[in-house]
XYZ file of N, CA and C in Angstrom:
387
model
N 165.866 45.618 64.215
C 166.629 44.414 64.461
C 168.015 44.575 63.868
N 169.071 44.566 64.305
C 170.278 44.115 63.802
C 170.838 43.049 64.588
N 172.030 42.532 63.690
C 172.704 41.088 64.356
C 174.208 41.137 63.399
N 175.010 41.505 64.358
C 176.554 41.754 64.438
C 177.459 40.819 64.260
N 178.305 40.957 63.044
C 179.239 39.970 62.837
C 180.677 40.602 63.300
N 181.136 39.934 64.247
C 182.598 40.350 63.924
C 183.712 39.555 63.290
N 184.782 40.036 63.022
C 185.779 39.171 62.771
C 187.033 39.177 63.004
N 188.194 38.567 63.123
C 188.947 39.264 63.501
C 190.193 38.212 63.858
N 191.491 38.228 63.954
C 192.309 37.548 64.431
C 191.930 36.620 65.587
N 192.986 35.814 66.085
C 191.771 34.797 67.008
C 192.494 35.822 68.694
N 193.963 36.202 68.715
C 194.177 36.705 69.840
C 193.761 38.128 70.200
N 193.455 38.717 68.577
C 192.618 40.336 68.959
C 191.496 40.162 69.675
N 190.756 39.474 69.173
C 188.990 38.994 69.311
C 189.394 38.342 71.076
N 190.252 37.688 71.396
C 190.456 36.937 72.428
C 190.962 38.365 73.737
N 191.331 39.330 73.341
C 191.879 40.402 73.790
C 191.008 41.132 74.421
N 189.827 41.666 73.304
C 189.317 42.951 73.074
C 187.869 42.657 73.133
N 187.579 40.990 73.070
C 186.118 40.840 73.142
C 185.052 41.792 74.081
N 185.310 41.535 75.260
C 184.351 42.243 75.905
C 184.494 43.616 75.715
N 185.286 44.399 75.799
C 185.406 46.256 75.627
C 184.707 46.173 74.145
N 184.851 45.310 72.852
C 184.760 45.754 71.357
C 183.120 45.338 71.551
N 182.548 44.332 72.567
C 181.105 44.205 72.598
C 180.285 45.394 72.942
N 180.993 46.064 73.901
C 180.286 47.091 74.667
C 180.733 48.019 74.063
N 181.462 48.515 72.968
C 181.588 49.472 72.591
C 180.800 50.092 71.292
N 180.664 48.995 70.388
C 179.684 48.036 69.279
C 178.361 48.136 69.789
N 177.900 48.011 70.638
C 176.726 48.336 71.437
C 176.169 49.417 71.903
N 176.961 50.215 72.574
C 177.114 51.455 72.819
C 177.079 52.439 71.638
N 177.444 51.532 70.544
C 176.941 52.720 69.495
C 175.985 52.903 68.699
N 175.440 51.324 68.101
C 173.891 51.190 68.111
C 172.454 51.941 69.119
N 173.506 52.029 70.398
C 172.071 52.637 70.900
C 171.847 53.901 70.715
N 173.419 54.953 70.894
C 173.673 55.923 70.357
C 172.632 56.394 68.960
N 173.416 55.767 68.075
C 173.133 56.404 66.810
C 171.415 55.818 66.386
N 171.380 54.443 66.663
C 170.095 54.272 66.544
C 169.154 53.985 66.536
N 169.240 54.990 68.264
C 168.029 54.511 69.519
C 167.960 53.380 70.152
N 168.662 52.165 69.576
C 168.683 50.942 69.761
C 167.945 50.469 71.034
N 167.386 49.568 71.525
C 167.318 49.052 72.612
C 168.567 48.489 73.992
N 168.629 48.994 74.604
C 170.229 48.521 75.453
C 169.412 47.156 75.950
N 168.785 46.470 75.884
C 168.654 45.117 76.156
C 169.074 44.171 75.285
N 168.978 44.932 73.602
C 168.958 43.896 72.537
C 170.052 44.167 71.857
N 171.092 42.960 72.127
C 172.352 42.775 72.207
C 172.596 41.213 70.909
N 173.082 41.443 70.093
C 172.663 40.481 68.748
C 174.407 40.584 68.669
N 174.981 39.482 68.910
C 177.028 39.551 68.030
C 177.302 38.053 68.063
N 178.192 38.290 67.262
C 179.227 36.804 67.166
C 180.418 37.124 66.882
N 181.348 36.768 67.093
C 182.624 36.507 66.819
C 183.271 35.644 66.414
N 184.233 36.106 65.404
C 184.652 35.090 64.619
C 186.074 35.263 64.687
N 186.910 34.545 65.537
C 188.218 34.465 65.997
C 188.872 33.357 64.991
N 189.597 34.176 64.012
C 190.366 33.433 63.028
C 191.933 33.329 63.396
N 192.557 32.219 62.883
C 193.567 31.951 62.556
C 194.343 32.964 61.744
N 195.080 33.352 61.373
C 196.393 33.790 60.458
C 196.178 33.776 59.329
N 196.211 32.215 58.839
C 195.965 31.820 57.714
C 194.779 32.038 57.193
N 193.882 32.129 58.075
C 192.001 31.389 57.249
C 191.773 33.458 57.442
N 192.898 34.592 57.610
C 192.363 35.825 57.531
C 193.122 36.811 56.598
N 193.156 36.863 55.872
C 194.394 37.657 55.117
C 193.512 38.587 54.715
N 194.688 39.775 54.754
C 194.245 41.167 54.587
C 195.079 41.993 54.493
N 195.749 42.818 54.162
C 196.547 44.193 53.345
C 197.294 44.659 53.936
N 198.960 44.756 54.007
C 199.886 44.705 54.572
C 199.687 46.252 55.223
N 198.937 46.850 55.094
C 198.758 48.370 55.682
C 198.085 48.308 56.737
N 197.687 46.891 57.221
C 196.840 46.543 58.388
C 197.326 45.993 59.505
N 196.899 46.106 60.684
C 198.032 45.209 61.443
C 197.180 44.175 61.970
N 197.975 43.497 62.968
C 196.911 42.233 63.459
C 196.040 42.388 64.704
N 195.429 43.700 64.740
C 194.320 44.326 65.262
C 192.895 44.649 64.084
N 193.509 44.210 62.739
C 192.296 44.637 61.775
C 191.184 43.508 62.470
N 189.962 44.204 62.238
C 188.522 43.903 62.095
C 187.607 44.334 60.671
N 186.945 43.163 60.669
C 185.655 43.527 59.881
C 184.290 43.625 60.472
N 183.700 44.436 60.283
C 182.223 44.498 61.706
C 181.338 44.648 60.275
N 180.126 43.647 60.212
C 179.282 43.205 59.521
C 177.799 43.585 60.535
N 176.921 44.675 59.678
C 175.890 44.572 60.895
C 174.333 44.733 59.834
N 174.171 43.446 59.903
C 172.694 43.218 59.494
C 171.671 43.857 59.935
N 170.842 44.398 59.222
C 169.394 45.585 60.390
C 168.195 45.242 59.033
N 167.279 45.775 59.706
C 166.094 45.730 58.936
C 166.526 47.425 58.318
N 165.494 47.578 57.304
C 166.368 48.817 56.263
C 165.465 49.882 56.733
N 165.204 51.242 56.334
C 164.837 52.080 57.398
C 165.345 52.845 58.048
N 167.003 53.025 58.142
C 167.483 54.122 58.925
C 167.757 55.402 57.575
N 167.840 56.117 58.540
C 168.247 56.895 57.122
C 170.043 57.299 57.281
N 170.434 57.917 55.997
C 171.993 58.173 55.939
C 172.498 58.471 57.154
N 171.486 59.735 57.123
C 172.521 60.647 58.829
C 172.518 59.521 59.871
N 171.365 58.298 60.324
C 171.702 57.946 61.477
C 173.195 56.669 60.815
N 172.750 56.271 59.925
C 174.174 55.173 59.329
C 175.034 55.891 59.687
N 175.623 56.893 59.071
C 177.115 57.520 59.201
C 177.362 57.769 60.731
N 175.691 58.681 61.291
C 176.408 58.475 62.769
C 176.844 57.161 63.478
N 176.279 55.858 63.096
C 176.534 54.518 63.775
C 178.036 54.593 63.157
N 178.205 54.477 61.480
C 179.772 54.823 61.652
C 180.552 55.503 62.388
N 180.513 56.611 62.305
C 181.820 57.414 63.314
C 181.827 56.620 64.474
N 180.582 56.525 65.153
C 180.684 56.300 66.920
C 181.375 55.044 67.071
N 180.890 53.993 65.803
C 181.884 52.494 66.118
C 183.314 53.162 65.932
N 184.059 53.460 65.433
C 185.820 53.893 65.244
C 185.970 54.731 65.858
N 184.921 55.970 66.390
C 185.322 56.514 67.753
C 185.424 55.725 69.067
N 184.100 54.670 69.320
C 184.154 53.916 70.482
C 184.903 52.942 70.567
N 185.434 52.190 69.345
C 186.818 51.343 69.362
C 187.667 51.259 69.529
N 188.358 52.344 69.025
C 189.273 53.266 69.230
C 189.697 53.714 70.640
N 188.656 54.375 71.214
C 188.845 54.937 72.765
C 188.628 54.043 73.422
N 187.901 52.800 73.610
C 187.869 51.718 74.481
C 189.004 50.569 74.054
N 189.421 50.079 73.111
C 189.813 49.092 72.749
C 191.254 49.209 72.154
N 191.768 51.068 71.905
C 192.592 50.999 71.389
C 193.453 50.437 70.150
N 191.973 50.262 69.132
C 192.673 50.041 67.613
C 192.126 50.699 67.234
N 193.423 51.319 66.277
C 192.963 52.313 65.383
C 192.318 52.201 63.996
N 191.500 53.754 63.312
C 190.523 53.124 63.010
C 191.206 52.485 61.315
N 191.860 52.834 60.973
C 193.221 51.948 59.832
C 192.367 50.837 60.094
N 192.742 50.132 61.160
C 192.480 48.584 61.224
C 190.793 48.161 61.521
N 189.899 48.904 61.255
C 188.296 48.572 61.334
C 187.885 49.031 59.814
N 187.115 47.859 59.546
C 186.177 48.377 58.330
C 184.761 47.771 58.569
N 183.995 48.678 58.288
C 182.671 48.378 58.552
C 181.558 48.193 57.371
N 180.931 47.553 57.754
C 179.949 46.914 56.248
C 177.825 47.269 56.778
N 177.397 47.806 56.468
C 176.033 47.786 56.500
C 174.814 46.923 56.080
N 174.312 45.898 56.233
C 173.533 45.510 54.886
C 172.266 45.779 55.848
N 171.480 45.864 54.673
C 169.959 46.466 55.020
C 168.959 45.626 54.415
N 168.243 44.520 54.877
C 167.138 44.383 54.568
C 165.863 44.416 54.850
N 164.746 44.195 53.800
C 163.124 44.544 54.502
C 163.203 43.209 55.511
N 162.349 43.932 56.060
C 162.003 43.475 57.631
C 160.893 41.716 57.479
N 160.212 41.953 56.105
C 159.616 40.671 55.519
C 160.410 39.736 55.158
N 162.204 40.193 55.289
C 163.493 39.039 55.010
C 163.853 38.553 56.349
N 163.258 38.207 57.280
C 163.458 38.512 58.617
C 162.256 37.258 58.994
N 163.069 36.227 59.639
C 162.249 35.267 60.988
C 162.750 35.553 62.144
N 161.458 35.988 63.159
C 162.362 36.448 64.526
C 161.116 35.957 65.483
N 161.516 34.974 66.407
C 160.637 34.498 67.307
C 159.216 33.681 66.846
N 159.277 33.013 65.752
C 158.125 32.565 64.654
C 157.206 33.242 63.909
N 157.733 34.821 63.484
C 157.256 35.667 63.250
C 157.592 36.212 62.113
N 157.193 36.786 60.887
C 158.086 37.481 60.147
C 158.284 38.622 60.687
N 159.514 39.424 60.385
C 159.935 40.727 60.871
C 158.935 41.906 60.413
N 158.079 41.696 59.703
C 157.450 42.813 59.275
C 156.394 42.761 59.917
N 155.783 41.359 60.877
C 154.702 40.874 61.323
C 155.094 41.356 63.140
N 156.404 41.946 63.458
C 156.553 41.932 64.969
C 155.825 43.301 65.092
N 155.674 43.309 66.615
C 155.529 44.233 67.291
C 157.077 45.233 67.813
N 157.472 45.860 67.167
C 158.886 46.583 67.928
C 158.743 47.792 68.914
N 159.590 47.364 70.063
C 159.520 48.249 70.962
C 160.602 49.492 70.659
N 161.101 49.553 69.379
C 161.580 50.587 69.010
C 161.527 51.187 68.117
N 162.112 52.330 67.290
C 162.033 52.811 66.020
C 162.763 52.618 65.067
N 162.694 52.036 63.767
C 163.442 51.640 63.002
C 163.990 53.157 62.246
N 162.762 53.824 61.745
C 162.847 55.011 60.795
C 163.199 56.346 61.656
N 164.675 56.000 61.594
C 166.002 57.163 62.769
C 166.499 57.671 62.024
């Protein structure tokens, strides 16, 4: 299971939404195995003000937040890294300066999904990639 936060200026996000969905996607399945049906994002199209961030950034920065049940191992993380700032990059045209990416990992028993605990589903995929 993961579930994707983005964030981001309100006219980047307004720009780049659909290419940065499918690209964000495209790399989960990549790196790990993901399901191409199970598509988990939000966007969070900020203002100016309500986003401040480090004059070395431009107003293409993102923060990509991606919640998963824990279980992958390093090599497939780092590969989900590269492929998001490679696939952003080549689809969306920001560079990767302006993306930072965040991982959090929890057990799958931290997890309600369909009235179920996460440790209680049936998954049609592999977590341990």
């Amino acid at each position: 299971m993961s579930q994707i936060k983005i964030y981001g200026l309100a006219n980047t996000i307004q720009t780049h939404k659909a290419k940065l969905s499918d690209a964000i996607h495209q790399a989960l399945v990549t790196a790990l195995q993901y399901p191409v049906e199970k598509k988990f994002q939000r966007f969070f199209a900020l203002e100016r003000a309500d986003f401040i961030f480090p004059n070395d950034r431009s107003n293409d920065y993102l923060i990509i937040e991606i919640l998963m049940f824990e279980g992958r191992s390093t090599s497939a993380k780092k590969l989900l890294i590269q492929t998001l700032f490679q696939n952003i990059q080549n689809q969306c045209g920001i560079s990767t300066q302006d993306i930072e990416i965040t991982i959090i990992e929890t057990p799958k028993e931290n997890w309600g999904i369909r009235g179920q605990c996460g440790d209680e589903l049936a998954l049609n995929y592999k977590v341990d990639v």
